[in-house]
């Protein structure tokens, strides 16, 4: 048995240390992390993954904290992944620390982990997706992913969730702008948090008007709007109901299975892009590195198209040879 298999066995048997070590390996892309993640797959598929997004300071962490507590009260195990948090969890409950348990309930079942930006573009959403697998294989009933909803990277991250809750603060012009910028499409449940502040009703109304366009988008799900006060826990039950009813919709219509299939397809393609990219980078290095190649382009000795064709050529030749020899696909 390899080290990785040992680690997976321990993780699956519910050892928090193994879970923490696994996520560290995932985050650092440590040698062997790919085999590790591959071994996790057969143990996944049971967790419900909820994405929570919204602009900075909207109250995401406070809300996630309350949500986790409520799930615990229902006897469910919960994992929280905070992606690139702009501020550590507060409220006396959660974390700041990368590997600590939440102290909310005094038990070990709310496992919180933050993920930071590592490596190249898109790396964070891949790492987050892999971390979700680790939580899932561990046996978490609910996995909540918190991310600041700003750019494409965040949108990619919340796509790994089955159900996405978008937080909005009352009367926040910025939030409404952000919603227009694409987050509107990915929200399944909209949460007007800080409902104790003035203007919450107006924001609900605005949101509801903006969502009109989505009512007939053919998906069969009408986004719900709930109001919460995360600091006091008011409205959390309504949020729980909305999340559960979206889950019910996903399961009863087959949308859940479809989402999973789409995610796996995307995952395979992402991995292939990474792998092919690495192979081609190696080819560039063998040609003296990218700067040397650019020198020749600048000197008009060659051009980007020709260079690209030359670099991809050895790969193409291998693929063609495979085809000629009609080797059956390897398993
Ligand atoms: N009045 C009021 N304040 C709230 C509510 N929810 C959160 N807050 C406060 O808003 C501030 C930000 O809360 P966070 O939970 O850290 O917000 P966040 O969205 O996680 O912030 P980032 O992770 O930094 O983007 C804190 O001071 C909270 O106490 C609420 O319902 N009402
Ligand atoms: Mg936060």
Coordinates of C-alpha atoms and ligand atoms in Angstrom, one line a residue:
X1 CA 0.0 0.0 0.0
X2 CA 1.4 3.4 -0.9
X3 CA 1.5 6.3 1.5
X4 CA -1.3 7.9 -0.5
X5 CA -3.5 4.9 -0.1
X6 CA -2.7 4.8 3.6
X7 CA -3.7 8.4 3.9
X8 CA -7.0 7.9 2.0
X9 CA -7.8 4.9 4.2
X10 CA -7.3 7.0 7.3
X11 CA -9.3 9.9 5.9
X12 CA -12.2 7.7 4.9
X13 CA -12.2 6.2 8.4
X14 CA -12.8 9.7 9.8
X15 CA -9.4 10.8 11.0
X16 CA -9.3 14.7 11.0
X17 CA -5.5 14.6 10.9
X18 CA -5.6 12.7 7.6
X19 CA -8.1 15.1 6.2
X20 CA -6.0 18.1 7.1
X21 CA -2.9 16.5 5.7
X22 CA -4.7 15.6 2.5
X23 CA -5.9 19.2 2.0
X24 CA -2.4 20.5 2.6
X25 CA -1.1 18.2 -0.1
X26 CA -3.8 19.3 -2.4
X27 CA -3.2 22.9 -1.8
X28 CA 0.6 22.7 -2.2
X29 CA 0.3 20.3 -5.2
X30 CA 2.7 18.1 -3.3
X31 CA 4.2 15.2 -5.2
X32 CA 1.7 12.4 -5.4
X33 CA -1.3 14.6 -4.8
X34 CA -2.9 13.5 -8.1
X35 CA -2.9 9.9 -7.1
X36 CA -4.3 10.9 -3.8
X37 CA -7.2 12.8 -5.3
X38 CA -7.7 9.9 -7.8
X39 CA -8.1 7.5 -4.9
X40 CA -10.6 9.8 -3.2
X41 CA -13.1 9.6 -6.0
X42 CA -14.7 6.2 -5.3
X43 CA -15.5 7.5 -1.8
X44 CA -17.3 10.6 -3.0
X45 CA -20.8 11.5 -4.1
X46 CA -22.8 11.7 -0.9
X47 CA -22.2 15.2 0.4
X48 CA -24.4 18.2 -0.4
X49 CA -22.2 21.1 -1.5
X50 CA -23.5 24.6 -0.9
X51 CA -21.7 27.7 -2.2
X52 CA -22.0 31.0 -0.4
X53 CA -20.9 34.1 -2.2
X54 CA -21.4 37.8 -2.1
X55 CA -19.4 41.0 -1.9
X56 CA -16.9 41.6 0.9
X57 CA -18.4 42.2 4.3
X58 CA -21.9 41.0 3.3
X59 CA -21.9 38.7 6.2
X60 CA -21.0 35.4 4.5
X61 CA -18.8 34.0 7.3
X62 CA -21.3 35.0 10.0
X63 CA -24.1 33.3 8.1
X64 CA -22.0 30.2 7.2
X65 CA -21.2 29.9 10.9
X66 CA -24.9 30.0 11.9
X67 CA -25.8 27.6 9.0
X68 CA -23.1 25.1 10.2
X69 CA -24.4 25.3 13.7
X70 CA -28.0 24.6 12.6
X71 CA -26.8 21.6 10.6
X72 CA -25.0 20.3 13.6
X73 CA -28.1 20.6 15.6
X74 CA -29.8 18.4 13.1
X75 CA -27.1 15.8 13.6
X76 CA -25.3 16.4 10.3
X77 CA -21.5 16.7 9.9
X78 CA -20.3 19.9 8.3
X79 CA -17.2 21.0 6.5
X80 CA -16.5 24.6 5.6
X81 CA -14.1 25.8 3.0
X82 CA -13.3 29.5 3.0
X83 CA -11.7 30.4 -0.3
X84 CA -9.1 33.2 -0.2
X85 CA -11.0 34.9 2.7
X86 CA -10.5 38.7 2.8
X87 CA -11.0 38.5 6.6
X88 CA -10.8 35.6 9.0
X89 CA -13.9 34.1 10.4
X90 CA -15.1 36.0 13.4
X91 CA -18.0 35.9 15.8
X92 CA -16.1 33.8 18.3
X93 CA -16.8 30.8 16.3
X94 CA -14.6 30.0 13.5
X95 CA -11.1 30.1 12.7
X96 CA -8.6 32.3 11.0
X97 CA -6.4 29.3 11.5
X98 CA -5.8 27.0 8.6
X99 CA -6.4 23.7 10.3
X100 CA -8.5 24.4 13.4
X101 CA -11.9 23.1 14.2
X102 CA -14.6 25.5 14.7
X103 CA -15.4 26.0 18.3
X104 CA -19.0 26.9 17.6
X105 CA -20.5 23.8 19.0
X106 CA -17.6 22.5 21.0
X107 CA -17.5 19.4 18.8
X108 CA -15.2 18.3 16.1
X109 CA -17.8 18.1 13.3
X110 CA -17.5 21.5 11.9
X111 CA -14.2 21.3 10.1
X112 CA -13.1 24.6 8.7
X113 CA -10.3 25.2 6.2
X114 CA -9.2 28.2 4.2
X115 CA -7.8 27.9 0.8
X116 CA -5.4 30.5 -0.6
X117 CA -4.5 31.4 -4.1
X118 CA -1.7 29.1 -5.4
X119 CA 0.0 28.7 -8.7
X120 CA -1.5 29.8 -12.0
X121 CA -4.9 31.0 -13.1
X122 CA -7.7 28.6 -12.4
X123 CA -5.5 26.8 -9.9
X124 CA -7.6 27.8 -7.0
X125 CA -10.9 26.5 -8.3
X126 CA -9.2 23.2 -9.1
X127 CA -7.7 23.0 -5.6
X128 CA -11.1 23.9 -4.1
X129 CA -12.8 21.2 -6.1
X130 CA -10.2 18.7 -4.9
X131 CA -10.6 19.8 -1.3
X132 CA -14.4 19.3 -1.7
X133 CA -13.6 15.7 -2.7
X134 CA -11.6 15.2 0.4
X135 CA -14.4 16.5 2.6
X136 CA -16.9 14.4 0.7
X137 CA -14.8 11.2 1.0
X138 CA -14.3 11.9 4.7
X139 CA -18.1 11.6 5.1
X140 CA -19.2 15.2 5.6
X141 CA -23.0 15.5 5.1
X142 CA -22.8 19.2 4.2
X143 CA -19.9 21.1 2.6
X144 CA -20.2 24.9 2.6
X145 CA -17.8 26.8 0.4
X146 CA -17.5 30.6 1.1
X147 CA -16.0 32.8 -1.5
X148 CA -16.1 36.5 -2.3
X149 CA -18.1 36.9 -5.5
X150 CA -16.0 39.1 -7.6
X151 CA -14.4 37.6 -10.7
X152 CA -14.4 34.6 -13.0
X153 CA -12.3 32.7 -10.6
X154 CA -15.0 32.9 -8.0
X155 CA -17.7 32.0 -10.4
X156 CA -15.7 28.9 -11.3
X157 CA -15.4 28.0 -7.7
X158 CA -19.1 28.3 -6.9
X159 CA -19.8 26.2 -9.9
X160 CA -18.4 23.3 -8.0
X161 CA -21.4 23.7 -5.6
X162 CA -24.8 22.0 -6.1
X163 CA -26.6 24.9 -4.7
X164 CA -25.4 28.5 -4.7
X165 CA -26.5 31.1 -2.2
X166 CA -25.8 34.7 -3.1
X167 CA -25.7 37.3 -0.3
X168 CA -26.7 40.9 -0.7
X169 CA -26.7 43.7 1.8
X170 CA -29.6 46.2 1.9
X171 CA -29.4 49.2 -0.4
X172 CA -25.9 48.3 -1.5
X173 CA -25.5 49.7 -5.0
X174 CA -22.3 47.7 -5.4
X175 CA -24.0 44.5 -4.7
X176 CA -26.6 45.1 -7.3
X177 CA -24.0 46.0 -9.8
X178 CA -22.1 42.8 -9.0
X179 CA -25.3 40.8 -9.5
X180 CA -25.7 42.4 -12.9
X181 CA -22.1 41.4 -13.6
X182 CA -22.9 37.7 -13.8
X183 CA -23.6 36.4 -10.3
X184 CA -27.3 36.8 -10.9
X185 CA -27.2 33.8 -13.2
X186 CA -25.5 31.5 -10.8
X187 CA -27.6 32.1 -7.6
X188 CA -30.2 29.5 -6.7
X189 CA -31.1 31.2 -3.5
X190 CA -30.6 34.9 -2.8
X191 CA -30.1 36.1 0.7
X192 CA -30.7 39.6 1.7
X193 CA -28.6 39.6 4.9
X194 CA -28.5 42.4 7.5
X195 CA -32.2 42.5 7.3
X196 CA -32.0 44.4 10.6
X197 CA -30.8 47.4 8.6
X198 CA -32.9 49.9 6.8
X199 CA -33.7 49.2 3.2
X200 CA -33.9 45.4 3.3
X201 CA -37.4 45.3 1.8
X202 CA -36.4 47.6 -1.0
X203 CA -33.5 45.4 -1.8
X204 CA -35.8 42.3 -1.8
X205 CA -38.1 44.1 -4.2
X206 CA -35.2 45.2 -6.5
X207 CA -33.8 41.7 -6.5
X208 CA -37.1 40.2 -7.3
X209 CA -37.5 42.5 -10.3
X210 CA -34.0 41.6 -11.5
X211 CA -34.8 37.9 -11.2
X212 CA -38.0 38.2 -13.2
X213 CA -36.0 37.5 -16.4
X214 CA -34.9 34.2 -14.9
X215 CA -38.4 33.0 -14.0
X216 CA -38.9 31.6 -17.5
X217 CA -35.4 30.4 -18.3
X218 CA -36.7 26.9 -18.7
X219 CA -34.6 25.5 -15.9
X220 CA -37.7 24.9 -13.8
X221 CA -36.2 26.5 -10.7
X222 CA -37.4 29.9 -9.6
X223 CA -34.7 31.5 -7.5
X224 CA -35.9 32.1 -3.9
X225 CA -35.2 35.2 -2.0
X226 CA -34.8 35.0 1.8
X227 CA -34.0 37.6 4.4
X228 CA -31.6 36.9 7.3
X229 CA -29.9 38.6 10.2
X230 CA -26.8 36.5 10.4
X231 CA -25.6 38.0 13.6
X232 CA -28.7 36.9 15.5
X233 CA -29.6 33.8 13.5
X234 CA -33.0 35.3 12.4
X235 CA -34.2 33.8 9.2
X236 CA -31.7 31.0 9.1
X237 CA -34.5 28.4 9.2
X238 CA -36.0 30.0 6.1
X239 CA -32.6 29.8 4.4
X240 CA -32.3 26.2 5.4
X241 CA -35.7 25.5 3.8
X242 CA -34.8 27.3 0.6
X243 CA -31.6 25.3 0.3
X244 CA -33.4 22.1 1.0
X245 CA -36.0 22.8 -1.5
X246 CA -33.4 23.5 -4.2
X247 CA -31.8 20.2 -3.3
X248 CA -35.2 18.5 -3.7
X249 CA -35.6 20.2 -7.1
X250 CA -32.1 19.0 -8.2
X251 CA -32.8 15.4 -7.2
X252 CA -36.3 15.1 -8.5
X253 CA -35.6 16.5 -11.9
X254 CA -32.3 14.7 -12.5
X255 CA -30.5 18.1 -12.6
X256 CA -28.2 17.0 -9.9
X257 CA -26.9 14.0 -11.9
X258 CA -26.6 16.3 -15.0
X259 CA -24.6 18.8 -13.0
X260 CA -22.3 16.1 -11.8
X261 CA -21.7 14.9 -15.3
X262 CA -21.0 18.3 -16.6
X263 CA -18.5 18.9 -13.8
X264 CA -16.6 15.7 -14.5
X265 CA -16.4 16.5 -18.2
X266 CA -15.0 19.9 -17.3
X267 CA -12.6 18.4 -14.8
X268 CA -11.2 16.0 -17.4
X269 CA -10.7 18.8 -19.9
X270 CA -9.1 21.1 -17.3
X271 CA -6.6 18.3 -16.3
X272 CA -5.9 17.7 -19.9
X273 CA -5.2 21.4 -20.6
X274 CA -2.9 21.4 -17.6
X275 CA -1.1 18.2 -18.8
X276 CA -0.8 19.3 -22.4
X277 CA 0.3 22.7 -21.3
X278 CA 3.1 21.2 -19.2
X279 CA 4.2 18.9 -22.1
X280 CA 4.4 21.9 -24.4
X281 CA 6.2 24.1 -21.9
X282 CA 8.8 21.3 -21.8
X283 CA 9.1 21.5 -25.5
X284 CA 9.6 25.3 -25.3
X285 CA 12.4 24.7 -22.8
X286 CA 14.1 22.3 -25.1
X287 CA 14.1 25.1 -27.7
X288 CA 16.1 27.3 -25.4
X289 CA 13.1 28.8 -23.5
X290 CA 10.4 31.3 -24.3
X291 CA 12.7 34.3 -24.4
X292 CA 14.9 32.8 -27.0
X293 CA 11.8 32.0 -29.1
X294 CA 10.5 35.5 -28.7
X295 CA 13.9 36.9 -29.8
X296 CA 13.5 35.1 -33.1
X297 CA 10.0 36.4 -33.5
X298 CA 11.1 40.0 -32.8
X299 CA 13.9 39.6 -35.3
X300 CA 11.3 38.5 -37.9
X301 CA 13.1 35.2 -38.3
X302 CA 9.9 33.4 -37.5
X303 CA 6.4 34.2 -36.3
X304 CA 4.1 33.1 -33.4
X305 CA 2.0 30.8 -35.6
X306 CA 5.0 29.0 -37.0
X307 CA 6.5 28.6 -33.6
X308 CA 3.3 27.2 -32.1
X309 CA 3.0 24.7 -35.0
X310 CA 6.6 23.6 -34.5
X311 CA 6.2 23.1 -30.8
X312 CA 3.1 21.1 -31.0
X313 CA 4.4 19.0 -33.9
X314 CA 6.2 16.3 -31.8
X315 CA 2.9 15.8 -29.9
X316 CA 0.9 15.5 -33.1
X317 CA 3.4 13.0 -34.4
X318 CA 2.9 10.8 -31.4
X319 CA -0.9 11.0 -31.7
X320 CA -0.7 10.1 -35.4
X321 CA 1.5 7.2 -34.7
X322 CA -0.9 5.9 -32.1
X323 CA -3.7 6.2 -34.7
X324 CA -1.7 4.4 -37.4
X325 CA -0.8 1.5 -35.2
X326 CA -4.4 1.3 -34.2
X327 CA -3.4 0.5 -30.6
X328 CA -6.5 -0.1 -28.5
X329 CA -7.0 2.7 -26.0
X330 CA -5.1 1.9 -22.8
X331 CA -7.1 1.4 -19.7
Ligands
LIG1 N1 -26.2 44.4 11.4 C1 -25.8 43.3 10.9 N2 -24.4 43.0 10.8 C2 -24.1 41.9 10.3 C3 -25.0 40.9 9.9 N3 -24.3 39.8 9.4 C4 -23.0 40.1 9.5 N4 -22.8 41.4 10.1 C5 -21.6 42.1 10.3 O1 -20.9 42.4 9.1 C6 -19.5 42.3 9.2 C7 -18.9 41.4 8.2 O2 -19.3 40.1 8.4 P1 -18.6 38.8 7.8 O3 -19.4 37.6 8.2 O4 -17.2 38.8 8.2 O5 -18.8 39.1 6.3 P2 -18.1 38.3 5.1 O6 -19.0 38.5 3.9 O7 -17.7 37.0 5.5 O8 -16.8 39.2 4.8 P3 -15.5 38.8 3.9 O9 -15.2 37.4 4.1 O10 -14.5 39.7 4.4 O11 -15.9 39.1 2.5 C8 -19.3 41.8 10.7 O12 -19.0 42.9 11.5 C9 -20.6 41.2 11.1 O13 -20.8 41.2 12.5 C10 -26.4 41.2 10.0 O14 -27.2 40.3 9.7 N5 -26.7 42.4 10.5
LIG2 MG1 -15.8 36.0 5.3

